[in-house]
XYZ file of C-alpha atoms in Angstrom:
573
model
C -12.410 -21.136 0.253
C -9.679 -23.948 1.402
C -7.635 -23.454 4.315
C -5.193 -25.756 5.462
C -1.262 -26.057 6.474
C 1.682 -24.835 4.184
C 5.585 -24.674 4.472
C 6.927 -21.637 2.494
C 8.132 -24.195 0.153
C 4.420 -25.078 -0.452
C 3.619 -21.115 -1.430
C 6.611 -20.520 -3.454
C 7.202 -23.452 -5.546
C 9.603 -22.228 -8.682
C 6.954 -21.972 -11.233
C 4.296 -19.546 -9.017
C 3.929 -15.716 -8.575
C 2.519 -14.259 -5.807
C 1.743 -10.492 -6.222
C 1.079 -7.902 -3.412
C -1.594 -5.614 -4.547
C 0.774 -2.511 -6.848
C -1.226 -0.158 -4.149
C -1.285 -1.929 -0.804
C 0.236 -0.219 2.228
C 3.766 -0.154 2.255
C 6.083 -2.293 4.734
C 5.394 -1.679 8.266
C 7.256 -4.209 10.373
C 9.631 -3.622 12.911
C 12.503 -4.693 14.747
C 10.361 -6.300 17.686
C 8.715 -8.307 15.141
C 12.143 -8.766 13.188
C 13.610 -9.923 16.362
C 10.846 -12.354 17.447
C 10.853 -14.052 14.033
C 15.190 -14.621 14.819
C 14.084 -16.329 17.883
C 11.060 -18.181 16.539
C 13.372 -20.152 13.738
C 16.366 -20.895 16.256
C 13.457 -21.929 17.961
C 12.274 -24.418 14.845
C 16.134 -25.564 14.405
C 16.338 -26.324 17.678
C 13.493 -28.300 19.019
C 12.827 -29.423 15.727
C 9.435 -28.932 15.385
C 7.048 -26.818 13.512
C 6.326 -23.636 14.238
C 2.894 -21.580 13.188
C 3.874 -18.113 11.428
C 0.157 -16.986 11.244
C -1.898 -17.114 8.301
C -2.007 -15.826 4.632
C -4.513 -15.598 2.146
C -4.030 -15.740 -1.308
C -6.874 -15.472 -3.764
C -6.524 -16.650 -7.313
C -4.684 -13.604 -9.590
C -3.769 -13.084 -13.558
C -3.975 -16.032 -16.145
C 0.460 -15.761 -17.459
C 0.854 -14.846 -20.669
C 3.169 -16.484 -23.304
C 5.665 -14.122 -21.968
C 5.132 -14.657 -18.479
C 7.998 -17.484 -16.766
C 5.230 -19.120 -13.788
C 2.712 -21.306 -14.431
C 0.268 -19.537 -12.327
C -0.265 -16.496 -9.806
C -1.789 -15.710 -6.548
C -2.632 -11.946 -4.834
C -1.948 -11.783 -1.260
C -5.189 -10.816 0.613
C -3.860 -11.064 3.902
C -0.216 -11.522 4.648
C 2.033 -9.178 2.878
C 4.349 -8.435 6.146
C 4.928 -11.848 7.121
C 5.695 -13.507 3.709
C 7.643 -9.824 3.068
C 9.682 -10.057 6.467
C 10.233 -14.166 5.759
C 11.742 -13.582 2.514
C 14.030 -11.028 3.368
C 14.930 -13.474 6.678
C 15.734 -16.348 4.263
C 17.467 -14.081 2.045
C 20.006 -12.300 4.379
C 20.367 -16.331 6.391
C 21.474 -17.285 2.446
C 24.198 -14.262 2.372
C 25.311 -15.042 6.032
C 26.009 -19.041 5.602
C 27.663 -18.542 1.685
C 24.530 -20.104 -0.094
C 23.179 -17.158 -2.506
C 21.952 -20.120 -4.946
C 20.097 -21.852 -2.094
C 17.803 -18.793 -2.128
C 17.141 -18.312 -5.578
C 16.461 -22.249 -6.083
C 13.644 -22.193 -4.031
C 12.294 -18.456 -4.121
C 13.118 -17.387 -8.369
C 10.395 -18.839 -10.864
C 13.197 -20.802 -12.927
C 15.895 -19.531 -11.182
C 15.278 -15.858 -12.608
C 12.045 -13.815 -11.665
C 11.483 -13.062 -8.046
C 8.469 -15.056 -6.977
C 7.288 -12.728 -4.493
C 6.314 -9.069 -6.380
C 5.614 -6.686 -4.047
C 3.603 -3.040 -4.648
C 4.531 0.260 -5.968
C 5.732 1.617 -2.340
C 8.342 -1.426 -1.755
C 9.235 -2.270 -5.042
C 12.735 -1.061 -5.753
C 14.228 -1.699 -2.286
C 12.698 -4.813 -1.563
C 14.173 -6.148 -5.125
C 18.011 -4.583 -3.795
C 17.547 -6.653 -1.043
C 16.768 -9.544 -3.163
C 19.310 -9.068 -5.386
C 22.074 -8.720 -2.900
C 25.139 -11.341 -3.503
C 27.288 -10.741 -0.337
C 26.473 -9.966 3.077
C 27.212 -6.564 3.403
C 24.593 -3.424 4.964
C 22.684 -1.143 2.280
C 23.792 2.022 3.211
C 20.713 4.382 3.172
C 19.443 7.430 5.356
C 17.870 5.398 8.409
C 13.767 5.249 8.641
C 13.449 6.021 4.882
C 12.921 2.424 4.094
C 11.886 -0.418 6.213
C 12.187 -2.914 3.399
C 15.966 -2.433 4.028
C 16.093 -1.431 7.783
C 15.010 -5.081 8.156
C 17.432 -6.707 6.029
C 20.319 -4.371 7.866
C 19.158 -5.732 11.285
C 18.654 -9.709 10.114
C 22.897 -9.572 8.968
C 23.732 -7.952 11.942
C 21.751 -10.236 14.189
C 21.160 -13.708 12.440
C 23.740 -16.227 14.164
C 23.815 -18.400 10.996
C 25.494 -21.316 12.682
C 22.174 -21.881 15.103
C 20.636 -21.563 11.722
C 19.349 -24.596 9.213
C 17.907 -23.288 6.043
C 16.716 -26.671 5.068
C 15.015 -27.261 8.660
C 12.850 -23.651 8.563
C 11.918 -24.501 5.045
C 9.973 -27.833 6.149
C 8.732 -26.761 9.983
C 7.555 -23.370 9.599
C 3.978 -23.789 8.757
C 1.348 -20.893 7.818
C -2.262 -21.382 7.637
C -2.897 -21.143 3.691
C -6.255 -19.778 2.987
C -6.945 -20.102 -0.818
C -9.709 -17.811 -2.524
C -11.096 -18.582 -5.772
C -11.564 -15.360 -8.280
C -15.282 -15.220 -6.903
C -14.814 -14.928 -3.311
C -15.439 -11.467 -1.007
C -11.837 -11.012 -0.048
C -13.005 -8.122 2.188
C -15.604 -10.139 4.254
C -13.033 -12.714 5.081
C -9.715 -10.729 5.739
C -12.353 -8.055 7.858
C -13.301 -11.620 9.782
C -10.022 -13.438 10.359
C -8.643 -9.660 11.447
C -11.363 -8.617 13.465
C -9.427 -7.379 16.243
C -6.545 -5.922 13.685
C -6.621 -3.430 10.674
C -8.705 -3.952 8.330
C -8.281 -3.199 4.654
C -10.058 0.174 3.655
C -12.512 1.201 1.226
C -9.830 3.399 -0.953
C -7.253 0.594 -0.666
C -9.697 -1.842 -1.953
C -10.415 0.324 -4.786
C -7.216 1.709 -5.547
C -6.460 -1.763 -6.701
C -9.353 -2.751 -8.286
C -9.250 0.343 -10.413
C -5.909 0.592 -11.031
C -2.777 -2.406 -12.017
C 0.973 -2.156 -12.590
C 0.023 -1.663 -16.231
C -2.236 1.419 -15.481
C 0.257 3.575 -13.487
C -0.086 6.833 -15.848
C -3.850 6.688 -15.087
C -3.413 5.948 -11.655
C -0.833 8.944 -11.072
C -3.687 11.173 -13.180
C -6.640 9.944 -11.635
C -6.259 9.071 -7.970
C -2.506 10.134 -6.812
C -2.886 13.714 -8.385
C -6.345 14.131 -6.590
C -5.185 12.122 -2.853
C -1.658 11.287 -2.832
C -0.277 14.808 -4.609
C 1.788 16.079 -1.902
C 1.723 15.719 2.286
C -1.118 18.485 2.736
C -3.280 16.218 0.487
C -2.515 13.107 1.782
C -2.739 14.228 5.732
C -6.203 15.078 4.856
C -7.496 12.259 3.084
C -5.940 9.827 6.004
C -7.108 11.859 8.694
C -10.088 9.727 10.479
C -13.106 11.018 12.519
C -15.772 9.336 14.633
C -18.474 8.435 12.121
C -21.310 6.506 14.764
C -19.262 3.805 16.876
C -16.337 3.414 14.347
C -13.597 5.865 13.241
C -13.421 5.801 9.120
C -10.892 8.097 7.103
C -11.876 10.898 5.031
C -11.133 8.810 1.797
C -13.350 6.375 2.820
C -16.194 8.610 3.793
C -15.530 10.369 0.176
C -16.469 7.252 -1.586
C -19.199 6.647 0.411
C -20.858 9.788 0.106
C -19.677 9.938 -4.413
C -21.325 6.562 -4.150
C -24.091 7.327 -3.201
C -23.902 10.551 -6.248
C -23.697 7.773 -8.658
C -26.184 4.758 -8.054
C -29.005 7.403 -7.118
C -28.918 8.974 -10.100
C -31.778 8.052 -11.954
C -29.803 7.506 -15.783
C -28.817 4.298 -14.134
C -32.017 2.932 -13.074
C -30.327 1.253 -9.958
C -32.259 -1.601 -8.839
C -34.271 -0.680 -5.384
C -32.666 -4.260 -4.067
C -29.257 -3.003 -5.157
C -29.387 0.347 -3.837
C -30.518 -1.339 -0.066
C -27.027 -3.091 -1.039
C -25.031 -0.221 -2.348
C -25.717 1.509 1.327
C -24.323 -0.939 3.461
C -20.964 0.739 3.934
C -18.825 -2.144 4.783
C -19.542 -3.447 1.419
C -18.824 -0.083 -0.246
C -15.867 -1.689 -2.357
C -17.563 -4.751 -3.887
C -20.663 -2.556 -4.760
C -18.433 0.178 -6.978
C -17.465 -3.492 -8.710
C -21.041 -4.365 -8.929
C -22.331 -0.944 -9.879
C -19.643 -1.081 -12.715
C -20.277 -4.093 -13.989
C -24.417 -4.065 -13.995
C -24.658 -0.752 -14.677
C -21.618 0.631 -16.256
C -21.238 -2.181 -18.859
C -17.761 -2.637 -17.250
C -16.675 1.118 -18.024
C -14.733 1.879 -14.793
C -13.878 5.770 -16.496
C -17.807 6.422 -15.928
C -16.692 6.469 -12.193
C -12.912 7.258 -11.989
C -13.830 10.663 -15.107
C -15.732 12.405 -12.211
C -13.979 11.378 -8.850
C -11.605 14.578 -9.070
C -14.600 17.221 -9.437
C -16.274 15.540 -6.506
C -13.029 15.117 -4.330
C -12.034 18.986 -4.528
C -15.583 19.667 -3.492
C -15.946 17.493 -0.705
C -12.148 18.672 0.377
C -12.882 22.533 0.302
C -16.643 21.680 2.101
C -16.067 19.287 4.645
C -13.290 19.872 6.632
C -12.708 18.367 10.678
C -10.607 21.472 11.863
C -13.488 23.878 11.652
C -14.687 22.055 14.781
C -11.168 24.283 16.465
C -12.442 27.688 14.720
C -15.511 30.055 15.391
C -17.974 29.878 13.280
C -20.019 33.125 12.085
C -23.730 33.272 12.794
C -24.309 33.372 9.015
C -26.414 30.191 7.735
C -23.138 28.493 6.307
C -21.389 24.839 4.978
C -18.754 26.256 8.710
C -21.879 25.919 10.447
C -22.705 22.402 8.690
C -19.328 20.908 9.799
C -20.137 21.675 13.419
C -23.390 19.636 13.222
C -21.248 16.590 11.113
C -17.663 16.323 12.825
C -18.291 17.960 16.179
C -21.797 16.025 16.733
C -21.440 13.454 14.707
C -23.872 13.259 11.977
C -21.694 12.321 9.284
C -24.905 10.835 7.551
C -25.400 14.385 6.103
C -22.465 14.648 3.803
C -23.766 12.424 1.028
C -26.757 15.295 0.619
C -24.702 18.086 1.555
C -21.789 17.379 -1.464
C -25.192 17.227 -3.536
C -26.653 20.553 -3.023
C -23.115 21.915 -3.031
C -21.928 20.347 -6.500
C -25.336 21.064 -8.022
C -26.742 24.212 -6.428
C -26.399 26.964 -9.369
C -27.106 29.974 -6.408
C -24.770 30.293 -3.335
C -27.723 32.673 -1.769
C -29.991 29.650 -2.393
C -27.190 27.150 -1.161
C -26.582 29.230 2.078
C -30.959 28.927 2.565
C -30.463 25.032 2.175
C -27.583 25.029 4.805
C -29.901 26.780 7.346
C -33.013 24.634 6.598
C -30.483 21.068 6.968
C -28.953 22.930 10.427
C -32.814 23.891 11.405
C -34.240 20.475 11.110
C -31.467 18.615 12.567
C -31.112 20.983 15.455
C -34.771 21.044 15.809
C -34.788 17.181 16.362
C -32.265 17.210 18.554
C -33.563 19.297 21.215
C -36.683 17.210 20.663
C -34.561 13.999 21.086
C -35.888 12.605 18.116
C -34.349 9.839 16.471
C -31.607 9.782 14.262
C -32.120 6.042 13.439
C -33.680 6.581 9.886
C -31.759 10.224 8.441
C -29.661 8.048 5.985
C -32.910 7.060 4.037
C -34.249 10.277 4.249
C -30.968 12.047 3.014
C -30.492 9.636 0.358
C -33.997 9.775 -0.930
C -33.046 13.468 -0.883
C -30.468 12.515 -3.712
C -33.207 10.634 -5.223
C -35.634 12.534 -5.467
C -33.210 15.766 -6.899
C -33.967 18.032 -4.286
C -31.479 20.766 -4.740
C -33.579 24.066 -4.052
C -34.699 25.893 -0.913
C -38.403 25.534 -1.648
C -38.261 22.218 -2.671
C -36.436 21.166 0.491
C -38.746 22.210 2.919
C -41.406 21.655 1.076
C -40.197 17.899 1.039
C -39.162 18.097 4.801
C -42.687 19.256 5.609
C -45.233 16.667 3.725
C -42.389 13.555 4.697
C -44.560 10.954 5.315
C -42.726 9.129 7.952
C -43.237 10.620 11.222
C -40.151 9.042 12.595
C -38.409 12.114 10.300
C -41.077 14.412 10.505
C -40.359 18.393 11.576
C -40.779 19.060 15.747
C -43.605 21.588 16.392
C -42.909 24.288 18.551
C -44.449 22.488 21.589
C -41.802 20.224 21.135
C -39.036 22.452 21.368
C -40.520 24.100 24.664
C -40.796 20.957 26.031
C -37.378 19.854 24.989
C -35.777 23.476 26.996
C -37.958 22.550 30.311
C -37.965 19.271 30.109
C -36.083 16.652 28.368
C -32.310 15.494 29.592
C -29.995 15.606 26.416
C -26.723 14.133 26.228
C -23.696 16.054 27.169
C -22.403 16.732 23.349
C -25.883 17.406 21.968
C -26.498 20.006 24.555
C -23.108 21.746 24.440
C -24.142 21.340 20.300
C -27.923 23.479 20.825
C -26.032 26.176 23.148
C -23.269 26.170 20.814
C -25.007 26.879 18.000
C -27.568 28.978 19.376
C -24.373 31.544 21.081
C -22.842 31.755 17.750
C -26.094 32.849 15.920
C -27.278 35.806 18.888
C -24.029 36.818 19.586
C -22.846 40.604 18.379
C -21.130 40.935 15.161
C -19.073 43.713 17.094
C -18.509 41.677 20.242
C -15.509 42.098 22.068
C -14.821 38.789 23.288
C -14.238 36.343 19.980
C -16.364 32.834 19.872
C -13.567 30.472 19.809
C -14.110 26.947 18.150
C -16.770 24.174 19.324
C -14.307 22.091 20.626
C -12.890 24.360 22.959
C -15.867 25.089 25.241
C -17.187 22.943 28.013
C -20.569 22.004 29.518
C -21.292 23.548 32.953
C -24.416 22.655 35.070
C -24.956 26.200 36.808
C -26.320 24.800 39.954
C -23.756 21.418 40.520
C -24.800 18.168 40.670
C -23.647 18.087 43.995
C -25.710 20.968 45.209
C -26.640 19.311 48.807
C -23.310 20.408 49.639
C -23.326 23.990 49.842
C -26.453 24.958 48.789
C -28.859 24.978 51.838
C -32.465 23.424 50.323
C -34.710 22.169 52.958
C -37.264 20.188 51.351
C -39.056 16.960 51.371
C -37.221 14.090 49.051
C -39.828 15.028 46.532
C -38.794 17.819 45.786
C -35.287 17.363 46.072
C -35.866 14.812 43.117
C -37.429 16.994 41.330
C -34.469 19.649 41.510
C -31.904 16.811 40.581
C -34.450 16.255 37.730
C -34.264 19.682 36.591
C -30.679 20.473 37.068
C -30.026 18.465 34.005
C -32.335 20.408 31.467
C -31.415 22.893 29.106
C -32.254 26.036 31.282
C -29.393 24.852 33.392
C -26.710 24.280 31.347
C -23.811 26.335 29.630
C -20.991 26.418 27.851
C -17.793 27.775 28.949
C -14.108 28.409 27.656
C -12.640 26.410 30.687
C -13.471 24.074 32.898
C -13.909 25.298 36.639
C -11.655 24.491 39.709
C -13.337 21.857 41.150
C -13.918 23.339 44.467
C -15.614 25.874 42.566
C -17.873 23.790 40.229
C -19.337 22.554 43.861
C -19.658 25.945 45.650
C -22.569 27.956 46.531
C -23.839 30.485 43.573
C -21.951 33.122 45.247
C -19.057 31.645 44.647
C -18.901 30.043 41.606
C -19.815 33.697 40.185
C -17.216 35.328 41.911
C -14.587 32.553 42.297
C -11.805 32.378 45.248
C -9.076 34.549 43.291
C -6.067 33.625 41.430
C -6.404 29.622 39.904
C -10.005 29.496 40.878
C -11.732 31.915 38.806
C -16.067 32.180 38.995
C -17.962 31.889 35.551
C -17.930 35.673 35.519
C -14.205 35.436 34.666
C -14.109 32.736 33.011
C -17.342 32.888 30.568
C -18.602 36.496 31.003
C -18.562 37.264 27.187
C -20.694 34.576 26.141
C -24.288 36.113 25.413
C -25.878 32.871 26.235
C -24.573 33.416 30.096
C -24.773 37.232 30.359
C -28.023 37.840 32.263
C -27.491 34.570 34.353
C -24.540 35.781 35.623
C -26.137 39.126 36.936
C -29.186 36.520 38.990
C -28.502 36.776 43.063
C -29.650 33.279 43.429
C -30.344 30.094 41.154
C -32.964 28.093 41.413
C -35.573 25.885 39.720
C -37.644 29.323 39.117
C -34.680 30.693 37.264
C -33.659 27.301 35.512
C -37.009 27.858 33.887
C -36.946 31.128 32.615
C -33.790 30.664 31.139
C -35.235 27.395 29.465
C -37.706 29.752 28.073
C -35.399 32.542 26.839
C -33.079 29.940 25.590
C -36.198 28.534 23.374
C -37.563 31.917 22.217
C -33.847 32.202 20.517
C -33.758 28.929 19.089
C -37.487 29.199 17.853
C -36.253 32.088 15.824
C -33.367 30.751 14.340
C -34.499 27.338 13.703
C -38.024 28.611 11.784
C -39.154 26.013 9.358
């Protein structure tokens, strides 16, 4: 890598191309940014000095042909807006101040070819811009495209006699990073941008697998399967909470067909590689390496299958079910609740496997029940989660794609850090243990929608529209009369927060009711400060609690207990 200072005049020097990736993002500036670079260059022209545009990095592109006009080519890494937005800047100043050829001198490879190429979304307006020859507006529907909503706004509001095009040309500097062919583009652009947006795992691979001379296989292979229409694409962009970072559904796709591919044992993966190949901010340079070491280059052994796999993982995983009831029916509904509503996206590698090679759907639906049984098992436990993505890709690994087989394999695991909780540790979990907030709203989530009557008249809406409620408030010293010693006040607050005391409801209570006596947070105070009896009668998991005259520690318990005998039952492994 080489960083140092360059004047535009240093990047575009009449014999060099610089290429934005065909599939990068499309032109995003706007007319803040449009306006601030006006005032940065009167700045330049006035003081005189340089001025810092921000950085670029170019790594090392396409040996020219004999047909090609430059001498040699660059990709832009990092930098597409600003060297996009300059351009079109130095182009419209050109128009304004009657010097067309003073542009294509500096920015034409031989005074022909555009030096700056930009990608398949920009292409055609940004080269009407270029090819402008007066300085007129391009009349087009406003907010279609940006390329030439910038251009528009630099003639109307570059003053080109506080303008020097000779003067910006030698004082406004960018940092010039330089990449050789070799270099992890991703680790560096991810570092310098570490508090921007960082290039994705689908852009990344969008343009390795695909060029300006591969567009048929591009629009058969990739925009046909994520980019066919808005319903398609809305999907695939849509992000979710995946650990501490938010990742788009593309990107969690190629994770999760990644992992399809280098744990299948025809390609006798390398056990160093595969610790590699999991590393998911890496996922892009190990598709490269996978190809190349184990492919023999063949990039169609990966892009043949992507479609099969991405219309399976689109009609199986899907964020919105977290808004919808679920049925009490062992199910890949009642799957999404455990992934997108509590966050264990580590399951969908496994999950796509069973589902893509499962030849029984009675079979499947057992497998779905045994993955929701373990995982709510451990969570009532509050077992780890630390190790599930080496258990659920040695899952993959080991082709476990029956019922029997699966908890056969969940039963003799070796590592007690992912063994199954024993019963004892479910009871003790109900009386005992203080969950977080979403996993217990998860177990009494889960648990309502299994026990609940098919024929009930009140419908189970969707997990995220319930709320936790602590029966007897946090604030009980309020209004709830317990004369004790601090011992055993403790050990209410202590118990409060365990299972036995906890529900789900519809909507959350009036706060002045949330605090009140048991009375009257049953009952409520009328109109806009409903009880739980109004609010959360039809949920089976509240029905006899509701009908208690008082709640205590005593009852706190026994609901634990019937709370466990429920899950026990559904949760048998």
């Amino acid at each position: 890598m080489d960083a140092h200072k360059a004047t535009i005049s240093d990047i575009f020097n009449n014999s060099t191309l610089v290429e934005i990736p065909f599939f990068q993002r499309a032109y995003v500036w706007d007319k803040d940014l449009w306006q601030r670079l006006i005032e940065d260059m009167e700045y330049v022209v006035k003081s005189k000095k340089t001025h810092f545009l921000g950085s670029i990095i170019l790594k090392a592109g396409r040996e020219p042909s004999d047909e090609d006009e430059f001498d040699s080519c660059y990709t832009v890494v990092d930098g597409q807006q600003r060297l996009t937005t300059f351009l079109i800047f130095m182009k419209a100043l050109c128009l304004l101040q009657g010097q067309p050829d003073a542009f294509n001198s500096q920015f034409r490879i031989n005074g022909e070819e555009i030096a700056l190429r930009l990608g398949k979304n920009d292409l055609e307006s940004f080269e009407q811009v270029i090819n402008m020859d007066s300085p007129n507006k391009i009349e087009i529907e406003k907010g279609k495209k940006r390329i030439i909503d910038a251009y528009n706004y630099f003639i109307e509001n570059i003053n080109p006699n506080g303008m020097n095009f000779t003067q910006i040309k030698s004082k406004a500097l960018f940092v010039r990073i330089n990449l050789d062919k070799n270099e992890d583009e991703q680790q560096i652009f991810d570092t310098i941008n570490s508090l921007g947006i960082n290039l994705t795992t689908s852009e990344l691979l969008k343009n390795y697998f695909f060029s300006r001379e591969t567009i048929n296989e591009y629009h058969n292979k990739w925009e046909m399967v994520f980019e066919n229409n808005e319903e398609s694409k809305e999907y695939w962009e849509r992000t979710v909470e995946t650990g501490k970072n938010k990742r788009a559904m593309i990107d969690i796709f190629f994770d999760a067909y990644f992992q399809q591919l280098f744990q299948n044992k025809k390609f006798n993966v390398k056990t160093e590689d595969k610790i590699s190949y999991l590393r998911v901010d890496k996922i892009s340079q190990s598709y490269q390496h996978f190809i190349r070491e184990y492919c023999n280059d063949d990039k169609n052994i990966v892009l043949n299958k992507i479609k099969e796999y991405a219309d399976c993982f689109r009609d199986l995983f899907s964020p919105e079910i977290c808004d919808m009831g679920v049925s009490g029916n062992f199910s890949s509904e009642r799957l999404n609740i455990l992934i997108f509503g509590l966050k264990n996206t580590t399951l969908i590698p496994y999950v796509l496997y069973i589902t893509k090679n499962s030849e029984n759907q009675d079979d499947l639906n057992k497998m779905y029940g045994i993955i929701e049984s373990y995982i709510m098992r451990r969570m009532v436990a509050h077992a780890s989660t630390q190790n599930y993505k080496n258990l659920f890709t040695s899952l993959i690994l080991n082709e476990i794609k029956t019922s029997e087989s699966l908890i056969e394999y969940l039963n003799k695991n070796d590592d007690s850090s992912l063994s199954v909780p024993v019963d004892d540790d479910i009871k003790n979990g109900f009386n005992n243990l203080k969950l977080t907030n979403l996993q217990t709203k998860g177990i009494l989530y889960m648990i309502e929608s299994k026990i609940r009557p098919h024929n009930s008249a009140v419908v189970l809406l969707g997990f995220n529209e319930y709320s936790l409620e602590h029966l007897m408030p946090k604030k009980w010293r309020n209004n709830w009369g317990f004369s004790a010693e601090e011992e055993k006040k403790k050990q209410r607050d202590s118990k409060l927060l365990t299972l036995g005391n906890l529900a789900i409801i519809p909507s959350a209570l009036n706060s002045s009711i949330r605090d009140a006596d048991w009375k009257t947070k049953k009952e409520g105070k009328g109109s806009g400060k409903e009880g739980l009896k109004a609010c959360a009668s039809g949920l089976v998991t509240l029905r006899e609690t509701l009908e208690k005259e008082e709640w205590n520690e005593n009852e706190i318990e026994k609901r634990a207990e019937w709370l466990c005998k429920n899950a026990l039952k559904i949760w048998s492994l």
